[in-house]
Structure formats: structure tokens, C-alpha cells
């Protein structure tokens, strides 16, 4: 149903496309042609750009240094000053001298401008846009067109180690805020002509560049089309981060669970592309989106594929356990201590009861107080200036932890439960999945506090139903566990050795199933008999 | 875009969970004492014959579900009335299971909570699942299956490891002849649980036509029947035929008897959760069947029917004032006199009409 509706909408929006674009750029609407007169070009620019102090027009009207008067215009800070000086130099000196009068100046300039990336601009709108994109606009008197020269520069952050998803083994470089650096990083990893990028400009004011990356022949063309058309549907003022795009195009609009994965690791994106996923790169943020993804990708770290498969499997089990601990431990503690004491072994029960005797609050309130305290400390840890960091850990650990127990306000067991839950939450490699768990934990705690195990189950079943109903671009969210798929199970909890993962995941990389030649086995399986002979 | 459709495996898993469902709550074939397993086997085989009947109906006209079949072959008016009767039957079955769930909760986990509140929460949770439609139910069953398998598997393992099952409770075989064994099996055990697969005539047609369907469904049915017979007999082997016969929830009592080290003493609270899952699957399936029926008759969307039907199920489940009355109605009246009409008579009638009206069948 929803899909049909969506498709209808998409189809309509595709037809409306030209209109949408026009609306997007309504602020720079203008006539289609530009006047050959330098003065009128400059007048147009000045009218559009106003008196912004970073907008610079350099006009050279002295014809003795060149054949024609010309002007260049750019935005300060977006271009490389050194290259600009070179350009100016050549325009004014040698370049001008070599001009011969009998050639059409338009062709001559276009051919001879000493730069690599040159766009011919033939409308007022494009003139303004190319300046805003950070190009230098070269306008020559008497030439109908203008030339947009790309000498992008200015200060940008360099390639650094990703901070949000660190690994022990694996590449240490992360995406940056610059989209061309990011696409280059993917190119460097996948040197194939099949890797394609499709660009879109979104955001009426921000004019953010968005690149959709996929590998032709592996990615499902329908998914690519769907991603592109959903991006085309976006009509908004601004895109400042990939999170905007994620919220606009994800399937479960009201879901706490993410259906699009974000990462700042180029190797994770490259791995995804090779499985048949589609990546969405957004200019201005190192976080790149990949889709379609299932629940289990959020438990996987890219490191799993670099470490040995047995260790990777073990780590995945640990992460699964942590997922459930982070979701359920406080609620199970509340349920057992308030409703089902008989479930606990007697000695443990006595120990717990002795502790709880001196605490004034019921278990639910106690847990809520501690959980909220922890959330506050955590939020403070993110926001506060680095220099006060140690102070927070002292306050958090000593004052709120130990002192609260000694004062008899909370029980020691509760501190253990809350701390372990918090630590477990950090094990999850994807922050947005961890956030979903964090939110649902509170709901489950309430249910456990009011109805015990029955309440926990009454909370878990709707969560499960919700997960079962979610889809990410047509792929069921709980795939391959349910609907069960034996082939995809090779990369869920158990990470099969690489030589065993011969095919791409079903429903994602269906187009080009085979990842390795079917009869290739590991070296040891291929080895001849005498290699295996133990007596040798 | 990929379009995911319901798979046979999901349907088969749902059928087995549905069959195990609430059945393990009670001791079945208690009248046959230590020969309950023979009664159960007779019941299971009769159920298998009924399932074959349903599969024949499905294979004759695979494009329509139970309600559409009645409307097609019995005419609009009579067909709609019969379909409505089936909706009522499914609703009643759902309400019985809901009450079971409520009583189980009140007895084990929440002794002080009012029954109405428990039922309300349970029907809300189940209704929420039904709202998503059959595909989500099948996917959920696929996820819940490993949990149920592990739960029951551990139970059987612990019983055999701790040696609390007394094999001599098998004896004497057929102490009083075939009489009590037979009367325990038919019609009680056919009506509940083995004949209830009738419901799946609503779901079969959701699966894209597949050669495997018949075989997979039969295998799933047989596996769940064997599991049921084993679990049922284990209750007798652990508790003895007399105690098992008078116990309200014999399986929970078995769980309480198990003691593996000092840590795993009272796992019955945890095991109740597994019983909940079975009960939930059963309520959800009947509920969904009824909702689909109403949708077929009125062509008003499923999600609109969910709430009024949920309220009806809730009210119906409160019909019996006491648990004793509820159990008496369930295990003596409806099982013997009412359910066979729906599980045997009406489907058989449908089959006959389908065979007679060949032309109609070819209309597709």
C-alpha cells in the first residue's frame, strides 16, 4: 500500500521535475542569455549578489595588457589564492600578447585559458551559481559567454582517523566534509569503471551537492532509481548533514530503528557498495548513508571482515548479548526484584534483599533515578569543554556512584546494573541503533515496574512486530533471520571465512550473485594430498 | 524494488507454533491415564486426515481463501452467512485462548492484578500485531520459533538429565482396553488441538503457488504433533497419571520439579513466557482469521476491523464468570458439540459442493 502510494507520488514528482528545479532556484531566477557587454554582466552580478563583503569583482579595463577588457569574480575563501594569481598573471601578460586579431575571441579564450576544469556559462542564473559553488567567473568584454574556472581552495579539514567508528585493525582514514575528497576515497578503493556517481543538488538555500554512488551490475537498478527519486522528491530549504536526507527518504518514517546506515568510514561504504548497496554522499559532512540495510548490519563492525572469522564471530555474539543487556537488564532486574523473587537463587535473593532494605525508593524509581543520572552524566561528557573532563568522571564515579550507595540512597546492585547496561550500550557499533535501544529501555523499565515479566513481554512483542513490519527499500528489516535465508546467514552472527562467502547477499546483490568463482576453496582445501599428509 | 512475498516456510512455521500454541498448557487425553499417548496419536492421525481434507479443498481452488470459497460456491447470501459463522467461530476460539492467557497470568505471574486488565493488555498487544497483517505474523513466528524450540528443548533435556521421568508410568498399557483411549481421543482431541488447522484455509492462498506447500505443511504438522505427544506424555511420566490429571497447569508443575544445580530452581516464571508466546500466536492467528473474514464479507480494510473485533474478543473472554465454568464449557461442551461442525461438517460440505460445481470452479 505505502509503496504504491509512494510510487505514485514519485512518478508525479518526476513529471514535475523541471518545475521543482525552477522553484529550488527561485532566488536566482533570471533571463536565459547574458549580454556580451562586460558592464551589463557586472551589473547583473552586483544586483544578484548585493554588497556581500566576501564577493569580489576584479575588473581590468586596461586593454594594453590584453586584447579585451575583462573581469573576474569569485567568493573570497572558496578559491585557491595561489592558482588565482597564476590565472591573473597569464590573463594579463603572455596570454594577452599571443592573441591574434583575426580569431573569434569566444573560441580563442575557451581554447587558451590555462586551466583544467572550465565550464562555459551562458545564463545569468548559471553565472551566479558557479560563483556560489566556489568557481572563478571570467568575463570578457564582447564575448557572449562567461567562463567558470574551477580552482577550488580555501581551508578544509584534512583526512583524519574517523572518531565515531574506530577499529583496531583496518584502514585509519575517514571521510571529510568535502564531497570530492570523499568520492575520490571511494574511487581509490574501487578502481572500476562500473562505480558510478549520480549527482543532485538539494536545498533551496544551501544548494547542497549530493552524490549517489553504486556499482553498475551489482546494485539493484530499481533500488538506485528509488533512492534517486526519493531524493528528487525532497523540497527543502537546507541540507546541512546527511541526517536531513536520512529522515526525508527512510522507510519507517516514525520508527526509532534506523533503516539507513551511516558511517564515516570509506572502507565500510566500499564494502557495502560491493555487496550491492547504494551509498549517498552529502557535501559538508563526513557521514555517508548506505541503504538498503537490515537490522543485523547495525551490529556489524567493518573490522569483523578484517579480523579472523572466528574472532569476528565471537565479537558479534558479544555484541548481540550487549544489545539485549542494554535493552533488558534494568527491566529484568526490576521485574525479578519486585514481582518474581522466587526466580532468584536463595543466596542472591538474601544478598539483594539486605541491600534493598536500607534504600528508600522502590526498585523502579531507583532504577529510573540512576538511569537518568547516567544519561545526564553522559550528555555532560559530550557537551562539556575537554579541560573539565576529569572533573566529571570524579563527580560521576565517586559522588554519584559510591557516595550514593554509602548514603543508602541507592543499592549497590542497582549501580552495578545501571553501569553494566551503560557499558553494554556503548558496545553497539552503530550509534543510531544504540540510541533506539536507549529509548526503548525506559519504556520497558516502566512496563517491568508495573507488570513484571508479563509487562516486559507486552513491551517486547510490539517492538518485534514493528521490526517485522519494517522494510528498507523493499528488503525486510529482519532478513535473513526472518524471512529465513540460509545464504545470508553466513554473515549475521557467524561470519563465514571469506572463501566461503561465494555469493552476494540475496535480495541485495541479486543482480550479480557470484562474488568468487564457485569452485575456489581455501588454500588448504585446494592443496594437494601430500600437503595434508600428517606424516610428511 | 524488491517485493517480498509470503513464503511457504513462514506459513509452515506458523502452523507448527499454532498447533503447539496453548496445547501444552493442559494435559490432553487425561481420561486415558497412562495411555494418553495412544489417544493423542489417534487424535493426531484424525487431525492429519482433516488437514488432508483442507489441503484437497485448497488444491481444488488455490486462489481463494475459506470465506471466498463459501461465497463463491454457496452463493452470495448463504455463503456470506456461512463465512460470518466462521468468523464467529474464530472469534470465539481467540477469546478462549485469551482467557487461558489471562488465567495463566493471574495464577502464576500477577496474582493481584485484575483479570480484566491483563486481558486488556494482552488483546492490545495481539491486536497491534494483527494490525500489520498476515505477513508480519509469519515473520514474527519465524523469529519466535527458535525461542520456543530452545525453551521446549531445554525442558526435555533437563527432564532427561535429572532423571525425574519415571518410565514405569507407561505401564500398564491399555489397562482398561481401547474404550477409554478411544473416547478420550474422539472427538475431544480432534477438536482441540488437531482439527484447528482449519484456520489455515484462510492463509494457504496468501502463499504464491508452490509445489512444496502440501509437503511442507504436512511435515510441519507431523513434527508438531510428535512434539505435542512427547510433551504430553512427559507430563504424565514426571507427575504420574493421577497428579497430572488434576493439576491445573501440569507443564508448569513439571518445570517446578526440575532442579539443575542451585541456580536453576524456579524457572517456571520464565517458562510461562514461552507459554505466552504460544498462546499469543494462537490468539493472533484466530484473530487475524476472523478479521480477514470480515474484510472478505464487507471489503472494509483489515486495520479498521481490528479494534471492534478486539473488543468483541475481550468481552467474549469475560463471558464465563469463573475459571471452572470456563474450563467446563471449553473442554466438555464446545469441544464435543460445537467445534466438529466447523472442523468437519462444514468443510466436508464445502468439498462436496466444490466437486459438484465443476463449472464454477473453472471460472477461477
XYZ file of N, CA, C and O in Angstrom, chain A residues 155-249:
380
model
N 40.229 26.791 3.173
C 40.583 25.901 4.279
C 39.540 24.809 4.471
O 38.367 25.078 4.597
N 39.953 23.570 4.464
C 39.074 22.443 4.754
C 39.839 21.510 5.680
O 41.056 21.502 5.696
N 39.062 20.687 6.389
C 39.706 19.722 7.264
C 40.339 18.635 6.404
O 39.764 18.217 5.401
N 41.508 18.197 6.784
C 42.164 17.145 6.036
C 41.595 15.779 6.389
O 40.731 15.654 7.233
N 42.101 14.757 5.710
C 41.646 13.394 6.001
C 42.215 12.955 7.347
O 43.425 13.007 7.557
N 41.341 12.576 8.249
C 41.797 12.155 9.573
C 41.200 10.805 9.920
O 40.363 10.283 9.206
N 41.617 10.267 11.059
C 41.060 8.997 11.511
C 39.620 9.224 11.956
O 39.340 10.200 12.644
N 38.709 8.349 11.570
C 37.319 8.553 11.988
C 37.204 8.476 13.508
O 37.828 7.624 14.141
N 36.412 9.363 14.077
C 36.310 9.387 15.538
C 35.150 8.544 16.047
O 35.176 8.067 17.162
N 34.113 8.369 15.219
C 32.928 7.699 15.760
C 33.000 6.187 15.643
O 32.414 5.473 16.438
N 33.702 5.672 14.655
C 33.753 4.217 14.497
C 35.208 3.789 14.376
O 35.740 3.668 13.282
N 35.829 3.577 15.502
C 37.244 3.239 15.459
C 37.418 1.726 15.390
O 36.575 0.972 15.845
N 38.517 1.312 14.804
C 38.823 -0.109 14.709
C 40.253 -0.348 15.161
O 41.065 0.569 15.195
N 40.519 -1.591 15.538
C 41.887 -1.952 15.887
C 42.658 -2.268 14.614
O 43.776 -1.834 14.420
N 42.008 -3.051 13.772
C 42.649 -3.376 12.502
C 41.774 -2.869 11.364
O 40.569 -3.079 11.381
N 42.409 -2.258 10.393
C 41.655 -1.736 9.266
C 42.139 -0.351 8.915
O 42.919 0.244 9.650
N 41.687 0.166 7.790
C 42.125 1.488 7.348
C 41.808 2.553 8.390
O 40.782 2.477 9.060
N 42.691 3.525 8.501
C 42.516 4.524 9.554
C 42.022 5.854 9.016
O 42.063 6.853 9.715
N 41.637 5.906 7.743
C 41.205 7.208 7.242
C 39.685 7.274 7.210
O 39.004 6.277 7.008
N 39.197 8.489 7.440
C 37.756 8.695 7.439
C 37.375 9.717 6.403
O 38.228 10.437 5.877
N 36.097 9.759 6.124
C 35.611 10.774 5.188
C 35.833 12.165 5.759
O 35.971 12.336 6.973
N 35.830 13.163 4.869
C 35.919 14.548 5.323
C 34.622 15.260 4.948
O 33.685 14.637 4.475
N 34.632 16.575 5.140
C 33.443 17.343 4.811
C 33.335 17.629 3.316
O 32.327 18.115 2.848
N 34.400 17.345 2.591
C 34.422 17.703 1.183
C 34.008 16.514 0.332
O 34.634 15.459 0.363
N 32.955 16.700 -0.459
C 32.390 15.559 -1.180
C 33.335 15.030 -2.248
O 33.408 13.826 -2.485
N 34.152 15.912 -2.855
C 35.022 15.388 -3.915
C 36.162 14.571 -3.312
O 36.589 13.577 -3.900
N 36.627 14.963 -2.128
C 37.611 14.128 -1.444
C 37.005 12.756 -1.145
O 37.648 11.719 -1.302
N 35.746 12.773 -0.710
C 35.091 11.520 -0.336
C 34.876 10.595 -1.525
O 35.138 9.393 -1.444
N 34.411 11.161 -2.635
C 34.209 10.300 -3.798
C 35.553 9.757 -4.281
O 35.649 8.614 -4.697
N 36.600 10.588 -4.161
C 37.930 10.116 -4.564
C 38.377 8.948 -3.689
O 38.981 7.990 -4.166
N 38.028 9.029 -2.391
C 38.419 7.924 -1.499
C 37.749 6.628 -1.918
O 38.338 5.550 -1.817
N 36.507 6.720 -2.372
C 35.828 5.512 -2.843
C 36.455 5.025 -4.146
O 36.656 3.828 -4.333
N 36.752 5.948 -5.023
C 37.400 5.591 -6.291
C 38.711 4.869 -6.047
O 39.043 3.911 -6.734
N 39.465 5.359 -5.060
C 40.763 4.755 -4.790
C 40.585 3.312 -4.316
O 41.451 2.489 -4.488
N 39.443 3.016 -3.676
C 39.208 1.657 -3.183
C 38.615 0.751 -4.243
O 38.881 -0.433 -4.266
N 37.742 1.307 -5.071
C 37.108 0.505 -6.121
C 37.503 1.106 -7.459
O 36.872 2.025 -7.959
N 38.561 0.589 -8.030
C 39.045 1.161 -9.301
C 38.336 0.475 -10.442
O 38.941 -0.281 -11.199
N 37.049 0.708 -10.530
C 36.291 0.070 -11.587
C 35.467 1.121 -12.293
O 34.950 2.045 -11.668
N 35.336 0.947 -13.606
C 34.531 1.893 -14.367
C 33.051 1.745 -14.012
O 32.243 2.613 -14.314
N 32.714 0.607 -13.376
C 31.307 0.379 -13.030
C 30.852 1.193 -11.825
O 29.651 1.323 -11.580
N 31.807 1.683 -11.050
C 31.418 2.522 -9.920
C 30.905 3.855 -10.457
O 31.639 4.588 -11.102
N 29.636 4.131 -10.201
C 29.092 5.377 -10.763
C 28.584 6.293 -9.667
O 28.131 5.836 -8.619
N 28.672 7.566 -9.933
C 28.128 8.574 -9.018
C 27.078 9.374 -9.773
O 27.319 9.808 -10.889
N 25.931 9.545 -9.151
C 24.921 10.418 -9.756
C 24.701 11.584 -8.816
O 24.467 11.392 -7.632
N 24.793 12.798 -9.365
C 24.741 13.976 -8.505
C 23.376 14.631 -8.531
O 22.662 14.580 -9.515
N 23.062 15.225 -7.406
C 21.845 16.023 -7.291
C 22.183 17.256 -6.455
O 23.110 17.219 -5.643
N 21.442 18.319 -6.688
C 21.584 19.495 -5.845
C 20.292 19.633 -5.051
O 19.207 19.679 -5.634
N 20.378 19.661 -3.752
C 19.178 19.743 -2.928
C 19.321 20.912 -1.956
O 20.411 21.199 -1.460
N 18.198 21.549 -1.668
C 18.212 22.650 -0.710
C 18.126 23.979 -1.434
O 19.001 24.334 -2.191
N 17.031 24.681 -1.189
C 16.804 25.919 -1.924
C 17.911 26.927 -1.621
O 18.410 27.606 -2.493
N 18.291 27.007 -0.355
C 19.324 27.981 0.012
C 20.718 27.369 0.053
O 21.686 27.991 -0.334
N 20.798 26.133 0.591
C 22.145 25.576 0.765
C 22.729 25.033 -0.532
O 23.933 24.937 -0.677
N 21.866 24.650 -1.498
C 22.336 24.103 -2.777
C 23.381 23.014 -2.533
O 24.477 23.045 -3.090
N 23.035 22.088 -1.654
C 23.993 21.070 -1.247
C 24.159 20.015 -2.331
O 23.180 19.527 -2.888
N 25.379 19.665 -2.569
C 25.655 18.641 -3.569
C 25.520 17.264 -2.932
O 26.069 17.023 -1.854
N 24.775 16.401 -3.592
C 24.582 15.046 -3.085
C 24.977 14.075 -4.177
O 24.610 14.260 -5.335
N 25.748 13.084 -3.813
C 26.194 12.108 -4.790
C 25.679 10.737 -4.400
O 25.868 10.320 -3.262
N 25.027 10.070 -5.333
C 24.558 8.716 -5.064
C 25.509 7.756 -5.754
O 25.672 7.810 -6.972
N 26.157 6.906 -4.961
C 27.160 6.004 -5.509
C 26.632 4.581 -5.543
O 25.923 4.161 -4.629
N 26.944 3.866 -6.601
C 26.586 2.450 -6.682
C 27.473 1.808 -7.727
O 28.108 2.504 -8.513
N 27.490 0.491 -7.717
C 28.282 -0.208 -8.732
C 27.326 -0.798 -9.738
O 26.445 -1.589 -9.387
N 27.479 -0.384 -10.970
C 26.603 -0.891 -12.033
C 26.801 -2.380 -12.157
O 27.920 -2.865 -12.149
N 25.703 -3.105 -12.266
C 25.829 -4.538 -12.442
C 25.795 -5.291 -11.130
O 25.605 -6.497 -11.116
N 25.994 -4.600 -10.002
C 25.846 -5.272 -8.712
C 24.632 -4.711 -7.991
O 23.768 -5.444 -7.534
N 24.548 -3.387 -7.917
C 23.416 -2.784 -7.215
C 22.135 -3.040 -7.997
O 22.152 -3.138 -9.225
N 21.056 -3.183 -7.268
C 19.760 -3.372 -7.888
C 19.325 -2.052 -8.522
O 19.161 -1.056 -7.834
N 19.151 -2.034 -9.857
C 18.832 -0.761 -10.516
C 17.536 -0.132 -9.990
O 17.406 1.092 -9.969
N 16.599 -0.991 -9.563
C 15.341 -0.442 -9.035
C 15.579 0.318 -7.744
O 14.965 1.349 -7.493
N 16.481 -0.219 -6.912
C 16.769 0.474 -5.659
C 17.452 1.808 -5.950
O 17.132 2.829 -5.353
N 18.390 1.788 -6.911
C 19.073 3.034 -7.277
C 18.048 4.067 -7.725
O 18.050 5.217 -7.290
N 17.127 3.608 -8.586
C 16.104 4.514 -9.103
C 15.254 5.056 -7.958
O 14.944 6.240 -7.897
N 14.913 4.142 -7.047
C 14.058 4.539 -5.918
C 14.776 5.575 -5.048
O 14.190 6.580 -4.660
N 16.063 5.317 -4.769
C 16.821 6.266 -3.947
C 16.851 7.628 -4.624
O 16.551 8.657 -4.013
N 17.170 7.621 -5.929
C 17.264 8.894 -6.644
C 15.921 9.618 -6.652
O 15.854 10.832 -6.439
N 14.846 8.853 -6.873
C 13.568 9.554 -6.979
C 13.127 10.062 -5.612
O 12.500 11.114 -5.513
N 13.484 9.325 -4.540
C 13.137 9.852 -3.221
C 13.926 11.125 -2.930
O 13.413 12.047 -2.311
N 15.188 11.168 -3.388
C 15.983 12.383 -3.186
C 15.387 13.521 -4.000
O 15.292 14.657 -3.543
N 14.926 13.194 -5.213
C 14.337 14.242 -6.046
C 13.065 14.816 -5.432
O 12.684 15.946 -5.717
N 12.413 13.999 -4.621
C 11.164 14.471 -4.013
C 11.397 15.515 -2.925
O 10.488 16.239 -2.561
N 12.625 15.537 -2.388
C 12.886 16.433 -1.265
C 12.766 17.881 -1.726
O 13.397 18.282 -2.697
N 11.948 18.632 -1.056
C 11.887 20.066 -1.335
C 12.078 20.765 -0.015
O 11.176 20.817 0.802
N 13.272 21.249 0.188
C 13.548 21.860 1.471
C 14.476 23.043 1.296
O 15.095 23.215 0.249
N 14.552 23.821 2.327
C 15.428 24.983 2.319
C 16.885 24.583 2.388
O 17.736 25.165 1.759
N 17.131 23.586 3.263
C 18.530 23.377 3.591
C 18.832 21.913 3.860
O 18.001 21.188 4.382
N 20.002 21.504 3.467
C 20.549 20.200 3.831
C 21.912 20.487 4.439
O 22.833 20.903 3.750
N 22.043 20.318 5.730
C 23.329 20.607 6.362
C 24.080 19.338 6.724
O 25.276 19.367 6.977
N 23.351 18.218 6.794
C 24.006 16.978 7.194
C 23.245 15.841 6.549
O 22.080 15.993 6.163
N 23.888 14.659 6.466
C 23.205 13.546 5.822
C 21.983 13.102 6.625
O 21.106 12.435 6.104
N 21.937 13.494 7.910
C 20.772 13.169 8.728
C 19.487 13.744 8.145
O 18.432 13.113 8.237
N 19.576 14.913 7.517
C 18.393 15.502 6.880
C 17.869 14.562 5.804
O 16.695 14.237 5.746
N 18.818 14.128 4.943
C 18.442 13.243 3.839
C 17.854 11.955 4.392
O 16.821 11.467 3.940
N 18.507 11.420 5.440
C 18.061 10.158 6.024
C 16.600 10.263 6.444
O 15.783 9.406 6.138
N 16.269 11.354 7.141
C 14.889 11.481 7.612
C 13.911 11.672 6.467
O 12.767 11.246 6.551
N 14.374 12.291 5.388
C 13.458 12.511 4.274
C 13.187 11.224 3.513
O 12.081 11.026 3.024
N 14.176 10.345 3.386
C 13.986 9.219 2.464
C 13.816 7.868 3.139
O 13.556 6.899 2.467
